[in-house]
Coordinates of C-alpha atoms in Angstrom, one line a residue:
M261 CA 24.3 8.9 -7.3
S262 CA 27.2 7.1 -9.0
E263 CA 27.0 6.1 -12.7
V264 CA 26.7 2.4 -13.3
P265 CA 26.3 0.3 -16.5
T266 CA 22.9 0.1 -18.0
G267 CA 20.8 -3.0 -18.3
E268 CA 19.5 -5.6 -15.9
P269 CA 21.0 -9.0 -15.2
T270 CA 20.1 -11.9 -17.4
S271 CA 16.7 -13.3 -16.2
P272 CA 15.0 -16.6 -16.7
S273 CA 12.0 -14.6 -17.9
E274 CA 13.8 -13.5 -21.1
A275 CA 12.3 -16.4 -23.1
V276 CA 8.7 -15.7 -22.0
P277 CA 6.4 -14.4 -24.8
L278 CA 5.4 -10.8 -24.5
R279 CA 1.7 -11.7 -24.5
T280 CA 2.2 -13.9 -21.4
R281 CA 4.1 -11.1 -19.7
R282 CA 1.2 -8.8 -20.2
I283 CA -1.4 -11.2 -19.1
V284 CA 0.5 -11.9 -15.9
A285 CA 1.1 -8.2 -15.2
G286 CA -2.6 -7.5 -15.8
A287 CA -3.5 -10.3 -13.3
A288 CA -1.1 -8.9 -10.7
A289 CA -2.6 -5.4 -11.2
A290 CA -6.1 -6.7 -10.8
T291 CA -5.2 -8.6 -7.7
A292 CA -3.6 -5.5 -6.1
T293 CA -6.7 -3.4 -7.1
V294 CA -9.2 -5.6 -5.4
E295 CA -7.1 -6.2 -2.3
W296 CA -6.6 -2.5 -1.8
Y297 CA -10.2 -1.7 -2.5
E298 CA -11.2 -4.1 0.3
F299 CA -8.5 -2.7 2.6
F300 CA -9.6 0.9 1.9
V301 CA -13.3 0.5 2.4
F302 CA -12.4 -0.1 6.0
S303 CA -10.4 3.2 6.1
V304 CA -13.3 5.2 4.8
A305 CA -15.8 3.5 7.2
A306 CA -13.4 4.1 10.1
A307 CA -13.4 7.9 9.4
L308 CA -17.2 8.1 8.7
V309 CA -19.2 5.6 10.6
F310 CA -17.3 3.1 12.8
G311 CA -16.8 5.6 15.7
S312 CA -20.6 6.0 16.2
L313 CA -21.6 2.4 15.3
F314 CA -19.0 0.4 17.2
F315 CA -17.7 2.9 19.9
P316 CA -20.8 5.0 20.8
E317 CA -19.8 5.2 24.5
F318 CA -16.9 7.4 23.8
S319 CA -16.7 11.2 23.2
P320 CA -16.5 12.2 19.5
V321 CA -12.7 12.6 19.6
A322 CA -12.2 9.4 21.6
G323 CA -14.6 7.5 19.3
V324 CA -12.6 8.6 16.2
L325 CA -9.3 7.6 17.9
A326 CA -10.8 4.2 18.8
S327 CA -12.0 3.8 15.3
F328 CA -8.6 4.7 13.9
A329 CA -7.0 2.4 16.4
T330 CA -9.1 -0.4 14.9
F331 CA -8.0 0.8 11.4
A332 CA -4.3 0.6 12.6
V333 CA -4.7 -3.0 13.8
G334 CA -4.7 -4.0 10.1
F335 CA -1.4 -2.3 9.7
L336 CA 0.1 -4.0 12.8
A337 CA -0.9 -7.3 11.2
R338 CA 0.7 -6.6 7.9
P339 CA 4.2 -7.5 8.9
L340 CA 2.9 -10.8 10.2
G341 CA 1.3 -11.3 6.8
G342 CA 4.6 -10.3 5.2
V343 CA 6.4 -13.0 7.2
I344 CA 3.9 -15.7 6.5
G345 CA 3.5 -14.8 2.9
G346 CA 7.2 -14.3 2.4
H347 CA 8.2 -17.6 3.8
L348 CA 5.5 -19.5 1.9
G349 CA 6.1 -17.5 -1.3
D350 CA 9.9 -18.1 -1.3
T351 CA 9.3 -21.8 -0.4
Y352 CA 6.2 -22.8 -2.5
G353 CA 5.8 -20.1 -5.1
R354 CA 4.4 -16.6 -5.6
K355 CA 1.1 -17.7 -7.2
P356 CA -0.4 -19.9 -4.5
V357 CA 0.3 -17.4 -1.7
L358 CA -1.4 -14.7 -3.8
V359 CA -4.5 -16.9 -4.2
W360 CA -4.6 -17.6 -0.5
A361 CA -4.3 -13.9 0.3
L362 CA -7.2 -13.1 -2.0
V363 CA -9.5 -15.7 -0.3
A364 CA -8.7 -14.5 3.2
M365 CA -9.3 -10.9 2.2
G366 CA -12.6 -11.7 0.5
V367 CA -14.0 -13.6 3.4
A368 CA -12.9 -11.1 6.1
T369 CA -14.3 -8.1 4.2
T370 CA -17.7 -9.8 3.5
L371 CA -18.0 -10.7 7.2
I372 CA -17.4 -7.1 8.2
G373 CA -20.4 -6.1 6.1
L374 CA -22.5 -8.6 8.1
L375 CA -21.4 -7.5 11.6
P376 CA -24.0 -6.2 14.1
S377 CA -23.2 -2.8 15.6
Y378 CA -22.6 -2.1 19.3
P379 CA -26.2 -1.4 20.3
A380 CA -27.2 -4.9 18.9
A381 CA -24.2 -7.0 20.1
G382 CA -22.4 -5.0 22.8
M383 CA -18.6 -5.5 23.1
A384 CA -18.8 -8.5 20.8
A385 CA -19.3 -6.1 17.9
P386 CA -16.0 -4.1 18.2
A387 CA -14.1 -7.3 19.2
A388 CA -15.3 -9.0 16.0
L389 CA -14.4 -5.9 14.0
V390 CA -10.9 -5.9 15.3
A391 CA -10.5 -9.7 14.6
L392 CA -11.6 -9.3 11.0
R393 CA -9.4 -6.3 10.5
L394 CA -6.5 -8.4 11.7
V395 CA -7.3 -10.9 8.9
Q396 CA -7.5 -8.1 6.4
G397 CA -4.0 -6.9 7.5
I398 CA -2.5 -10.4 7.2
A399 CA -4.1 -10.8 3.8
V400 CA -2.8 -7.6 2.4
G401 CA 0.6 -8.3 3.9
M402 CA 0.7 -11.6 2.1
Q403 CA -0.6 -10.1 -1.2
W404 CA 1.7 -7.2 -2.0
G405 CA 4.9 -9.3 -2.4
G406 CA 3.1 -11.9 -4.5
A407 CA 1.6 -9.4 -6.9
A408 CA 4.8 -7.3 -7.1
L409 CA 7.0 -10.3 -7.9
L410 CA 4.5 -11.7 -10.4
A411 CA 4.8 -8.4 -12.3
T412 CA 8.6 -7.7 -11.9
E413 CA 9.8 -11.3 -12.3
Y414 CA 7.9 -11.6 -15.6
A415 CA 9.0 -8.1 -16.8
P416 CA 11.2 -7.8 -19.9
P417 CA 14.8 -6.7 -19.3
G418 CA 15.0 -3.0 -18.8
R419 CA 11.2 -2.6 -18.0
R420 CA 11.0 -3.9 -14.5
G421 CA 10.0 -0.5 -13.1
L422 CA 7.2 -0.1 -15.6
Y423 CA 5.8 -3.5 -15.0
G424 CA 6.1 -3.2 -11.2
S425 CA 4.2 0.1 -11.4
M426 CA 1.1 -1.7 -12.7
V427 CA 0.8 -3.4 -9.2
Q428 CA 1.4 0.0 -7.5
M429 CA -1.5 1.4 -9.5
G430 CA -3.7 -1.0 -7.6
V431 CA -3.6 1.4 -4.7
P432 CA -5.1 4.5 -6.4
I433 CA -7.5 2.4 -8.4
G434 CA -8.6 0.5 -5.3
L435 CA -9.0 3.8 -3.5
V436 CA -11.1 5.3 -6.3
L437 CA -13.4 2.3 -6.3
A438 CA -13.8 2.4 -2.5
Y439 CA -14.4 6.1 -2.3
A440 CA -16.6 6.2 -5.4
L441 CA -18.8 3.4 -4.0
F442 CA -19.1 5.1 -0.6
F443 CA -20.0 8.4 -2.4
A444 CA -22.6 6.7 -4.6
V445 CA -24.2 4.8 -1.7
G446 CA -24.3 7.9 0.5
F447 CA -25.9 9.9 -2.3
A448 CA -28.4 7.2 -3.1
T449 CA -29.5 6.3 0.5
G450 CA -29.3 9.6 2.4
D451 CA -27.6 10.1 5.8
A452 CA -30.0 8.0 7.9
A453 CA -30.1 5.0 5.7
F454 CA -26.4 5.2 5.0
M455 CA -25.7 4.9 8.8
A456 CA -28.2 2.2 9.3
W457 CA -27.3 -0.2 6.4
G458 CA -25.8 1.6 3.4
W459 CA -22.3 1.5 4.7
R460 CA -22.4 -2.3 4.5
I461 CA -22.8 -2.5 0.7
P462 CA -19.1 -1.8 -0.2
F463 CA -18.0 -4.5 2.2
L464 CA -20.5 -7.1 0.9
L465 CA -19.2 -6.6 -2.6
G466 CA -15.8 -7.9 -1.3
S467 CA -17.0 -11.4 -1.9
L468 CA -16.4 -10.9 -5.7
V469 CA -12.6 -11.2 -5.0
L470 CA -13.1 -15.0 -4.7
V471 CA -13.9 -15.1 -8.4
L472 CA -10.5 -13.5 -9.2
A473 CA -8.7 -15.9 -6.9
W474 CA -10.2 -18.8 -8.9
V475 CA -9.2 -17.2 -12.2
I476 CA -5.6 -16.7 -11.1
H477 CA -5.4 -20.2 -9.7
R478 CA -6.5 -21.6 -13.1
T479 CA -4.7 -19.4 -15.6
V480 CA -1.4 -17.9 -14.2
E481 CA 1.9 -19.9 -14.1
E482 CA 4.6 -19.6 -11.5
T483 CA 7.3 -17.0 -12.2
P484 CA 10.4 -18.0 -14.1
D485 CA 12.7 -16.5 -11.4
F486 CA 11.1 -18.6 -8.7
R487 CA 11.3 -21.8 -10.8
A488 CA 15.0 -21.1 -11.4
A489 CA 15.6 -20.3 -7.7
A490 CA 13.8 -23.5 -6.7
A491 CA 16.0 -25.5 -9.2
R492 CA 19.2 -24.1 -7.6
Q493 CA 18.0 -24.9 -4.1
A494 CA 20.1 -27.9 -2.8
G495 CA 18.0 -28.7 0.3
P496 CA 15.5 -27.3 2.8
S497 CA 15.8 -23.6 3.5
S498 CA 14.3 -21.0 5.8
P499 CA 13.8 -17.7 3.9
L500 CA 12.9 -15.8 7.0
R501 CA 16.0 -17.0 8.9
D502 CA 18.2 -16.1 5.9
V503 CA 16.7 -12.6 5.6
L504 CA 17.1 -11.9 9.4
R505 CA 20.6 -13.3 9.3
R506 CA 22.0 -11.7 6.1
H507 CA 19.6 -8.9 5.1
K508 CA 18.0 -7.4 8.3
A509 CA 19.8 -4.0 7.7
T510 CA 18.4 -3.9 4.2
V511 CA 14.9 -4.7 5.3
L512 CA 15.0 -1.9 8.0
L513 CA 16.5 0.7 5.7
A514 CA 14.0 -0.2 3.0
A515 CA 11.2 0.3 5.5
L516 CA 12.5 3.6 6.8
S517 CA 13.0 4.9 3.3
F518 CA 9.3 4.3 2.5
A519 CA 7.5 5.3 5.7
V520 CA 7.1 8.9 4.7
N521 CA 5.3 7.9 1.5
T522 CA 2.7 5.7 3.3
A523 CA 2.3 8.2 6.2
T524 CA 1.6 11.0 3.8
F525 CA -0.8 8.9 1.8
Y526 CA -2.9 8.0 4.8
V527 CA -2.8 11.5 6.1
L528 CA -4.3 12.6 2.8
V529 CA -6.9 9.9 2.4
T530 CA -7.9 9.2 6.0
G531 CA -6.5 11.8 8.4
I532 CA -7.6 14.9 6.4
L533 CA -11.0 13.2 5.7
D534 CA -11.6 13.2 9.5
Y535 CA -10.0 16.6 10.1
A536 CA -11.8 18.4 7.3
T537 CA -15.2 17.1 8.2
R538 CA -15.0 17.2 12.0
E539 CA -12.8 20.4 12.6
L540 CA -13.2 22.5 9.4
G541 CA -16.8 21.8 8.6
V542 CA -16.2 20.5 5.1
A543 CA -18.9 18.2 3.7
F544 CA -17.6 14.6 3.5
E545 CA -18.8 14.3 -0.1
S546 CA -16.6 17.2 -1.1
I547 CA -13.4 15.8 0.5
L548 CA -14.2 12.3 -0.8
A549 CA -14.4 13.9 -4.3
V550 CA -10.9 15.5 -3.8
A551 CA -9.5 12.1 -2.7
L552 CA -10.9 10.6 -5.8
G553 CA -9.3 13.3 -7.9
L554 CA -6.0 12.7 -6.2
S555 CA -6.1 9.0 -7.0
L556 CA -7.1 9.6 -10.6
L557 CA -4.1 12.0 -11.0
Q558 CA -1.8 9.2 -9.9
L559 CA -2.9 6.8 -12.7
P560 CA -1.0 8.5 -15.6
L561 CA 1.8 9.7 -13.4
M562 CA 2.9 6.4 -11.9
P563 CA 3.7 4.5 -15.1
L564 CA 5.4 7.6 -16.4
A565 CA 7.6 7.9 -13.3
A566 CA 8.3 4.2 -13.4
A567 CA 9.3 4.3 -17.0
V568 CA 11.7 7.2 -16.2
S569 CA 13.2 5.0 -13.4
D570 CA 13.9 2.3 -16.0
R571 CA 16.0 4.9 -17.9
I572 CA 17.8 7.0 -15.3
G573 CA 17.6 4.7 -12.2
R574 CA 15.0 4.0 -9.5
I575 CA 17.0 5.7 -6.7
R576 CA 17.0 9.0 -8.5
V577 CA 13.3 9.0 -9.1
Y578 CA 12.6 7.7 -5.6
T579 CA 14.7 10.4 -4.0
F580 CA 13.1 13.1 -6.0
G581 CA 9.7 12.1 -4.6
I582 CA 11.0 12.1 -1.0
V583 CA 12.4 15.6 -1.4
G584 CA 9.2 16.8 -2.9
L585 CA 7.1 15.4 0.0
C586 CA 9.4 17.2 2.5
L587 CA 9.2 20.5 0.8
W588 CA 5.4 20.4 0.3
A589 CA 4.5 19.3 3.9
V590 CA 4.1 22.9 5.2
P591 CA 2.3 24.4 2.1
L592 CA -0.1 21.4 2.1
F593 CA -1.5 22.1 5.6
L594 CA -1.5 25.9 5.1
M595 CA -3.8 25.2 2.1
V596 CA -5.9 22.6 3.9
D597 CA -6.5 24.9 6.9
T598 CA -8.2 27.5 4.7
G599 CA -11.3 25.2 4.6
E600 CA -11.8 26.3 1.0
I601 CA -12.3 23.1 -1.0
W602 CA -10.6 24.2 -4.1
I603 CA -7.5 25.4 -2.2
M604 CA -7.5 22.2 -0.2
A605 CA -7.8 20.2 -3.5
A606 CA -4.8 22.0 -5.0
G607 CA -2.6 21.3 -2.0
M608 CA -3.6 17.6 -1.9
L609 CA -3.1 17.1 -5.6
V610 CA 0.4 18.5 -5.6
A611 CA 1.2 16.1 -2.7
G612 CA -0.2 13.4 -4.8
V613 CA 2.3 14.2 -7.6
F614 CA 5.2 13.6 -5.3
L615 CA 3.6 10.5 -3.8
S616 CA 3.2 9.0 -7.3
I617 CA 6.8 9.8 -8.3
M618 CA 8.1 8.0 -5.2
Y619 CA 5.7 5.1 -5.2
A620 CA 5.9 4.2 -8.9
P621 CA 9.4 2.6 -8.8
Q622 CA 9.1 1.2 -5.3
A623 CA 8.0 -2.4 -6.2
A624 CA 11.0 -2.8 -8.6
L625 CA 13.4 -1.2 -6.2
F626 CA 12.5 -3.4 -3.3
A627 CA 12.6 -6.5 -5.5
E628 CA 16.1 -5.5 -6.7
L629 CA 17.4 -5.3 -3.1
F630 CA 17.1 -9.1 -2.5
D631 CA 18.1 -12.3 -4.3
A632 CA 15.3 -14.4 -5.8
E633 CA 15.6 -17.1 -3.0
V634 CA 14.5 -14.6 -0.3
R635 CA 12.9 -11.8 -2.4
Y636 CA 9.3 -12.4 -1.4
T637 CA 10.3 -12.3 2.3
G638 CA 12.7 -9.4 2.2
A639 CA 10.6 -7.1 0.0
S640 CA 7.4 -7.9 1.8
L641 CA 8.9 -7.2 5.3
G642 CA 10.4 -3.9 4.1
Y643 CA 7.1 -2.8 2.7
Q644 CA 4.9 -3.9 5.6
I645 CA 7.1 -2.6 8.4
A646 CA 6.9 0.8 6.6
S647 CA 3.1 0.4 6.6
V648 CA 3.1 0.2 10.4
A649 CA 5.7 2.9 11.0
G650 CA 4.0 5.2 8.6
G651 CA 0.5 4.4 7.3
G652 CA -1.1 2.6 10.3
L653 CA 0.0 5.2 12.8
A654 CA -0.4 8.3 10.7
P655 CA -4.1 9.0 11.3
I656 CA -3.7 8.4 15.0
V657 CA -0.6 10.6 15.2
M658 CA -2.4 13.3 13.2
V659 CA -5.4 13.4 15.6
A660 CA -3.2 13.3 18.6
L661 CA -0.9 16.1 17.4
L662 CA -3.8 18.3 16.4
D663 CA -5.5 17.7 19.8
A664 CA -2.2 18.3 21.7
T665 CA -0.8 21.3 19.8
G666 CA -3.9 22.9 18.2
T667 CA -1.9 23.5 14.9
S668 CA -1.6 21.4 11.8
M669 CA 2.0 22.5 11.5
A670 CA 2.8 19.8 14.0
V671 CA 1.6 17.2 11.4
S672 CA 3.8 18.9 8.8
A673 CA 6.8 18.6 11.1
Y674 CA 6.0 14.9 11.6
L675 CA 6.0 14.3 7.8
I676 CA 9.2 16.3 7.3
G677 CA 10.9 14.2 10.0
L678 CA 9.9 11.0 8.3
G679 CA 11.2 12.4 5.0
L680 CA 14.6 13.3 6.4
L681 CA 14.9 9.8 7.8
A682 CA 13.9 8.4 4.4
L683 CA 16.7 10.4 2.7
L684 CA 19.3 9.1 5.2
S685 CA 18.0 5.5 4.6
V686 CA 18.3 5.7 0.9
R687 CA 21.8 7.0 1.2
L688 CA 22.8 4.0 3.3
L689 CA 21.0 1.6 0.9
V690 CA 23.1 2.7 -2.1
T691 CA 26.4 2.8 -0.2
G692 CA 26.1 -0.6 1.7
R693 CA 28.2 -3.4 0.4
G694 CA 26.1 -6.1 -1.4
R695 CA 23.1 -3.8 -1.6
A696 CA 24.9 -1.4 -3.9
D697 CA 26.0 -4.3 -6.1
R698 CA 22.5 -5.6 -6.5
L699 CA 21.1 -2.2 -7.2
R700 CA 23.7 -1.6 -9.9
A701 CA 23.1 -4.9 -11.5
G702 CA 19.4 -4.1 -11.7
G703 CA 20.0 -0.6 -13.0
A704 CA 18.3 0.9 -9.9
A705 CA 21.2 3.2 -8.9
R706 CA 22.4 4.7 -12.2

């Protein structure tokens, strides 16, 4: 990538005390953690229990596909959440939208924990499950942009990548909490009790997010960048219309650049969970423990990769992660197919390294692609479209490819294809007029 001057543009946040920056970044990270925890408890339950509890009339494979289809509904709703949250966040502020997203997620997750199963309620049970998953998807679609912008717009000059990575760390922390709680509940209750009622406990704990929503509402101030953008606004605006008119190519390229990351992540934490337990005969406790280890590995790697991106440029770090995912896609499944838990763990952990390197600078990179007036809308849409194209479809695509071809190499080819598309998209992002200027100004491309 071409060399560009160091440093970020002058930001309204430069006069903010460091203590305030850290408090806001911590609040944003906590928000991301609890939102992703509640989103992930559904993914674990979809792999382990929803097929038999809500779709018992299907064959085992069809039941898993139906369960994963319900899981994917949340991803299909995320772009809608990005549109709603982006418009409101660019119009009324980052903080209130973040609070609304937390409330919606907390209520939906708690209600899932109270749902009757198919034998008790018939078709009303899976219908209600789908409806509540839609609410979860809308909520997480609204949340990410607000949390990412709270952190990055309050970040000190030259440290936007590091501060943004604190929000990105909400994903592995949320996953650790979700998996650890399922593991503990399964161990404490036994198989029969877990299927009967134990699976509900992680969902019912989702009500605690309402406390965090209240704390953020009372203690966090709106971002300096939004206040400055609002002061510059001469009249009524439509952030979504502006993004679709002037930035639609940027949104699409951002989404295509990120789809390989989210697809690989959900293949690791959901697809392989099903594949290993149903096809390879691996105990679900063992594969859950590997997924926990993968997430714990990401915690020190992500801030390190993000800090490096602040020094050498986000594009370089992001691209390195993409290349690593492409090169590791085949070895990953060769190791998984052994069925030996330690070999599987090594393959998944290496994939986790490349995921972390790519994911760490992504919040800052997407924020730097858009002007402050449309940043919530543009960054959210790019992220959430990628979540559908990659994450939401990945477990379904994996099950379908395995069933159709009988080989996991088909899944490797799928991930490599997404990786090559990501590399092309990054290249177009850094050469497009306007986009290249914004990335250079933010230090992303150096």
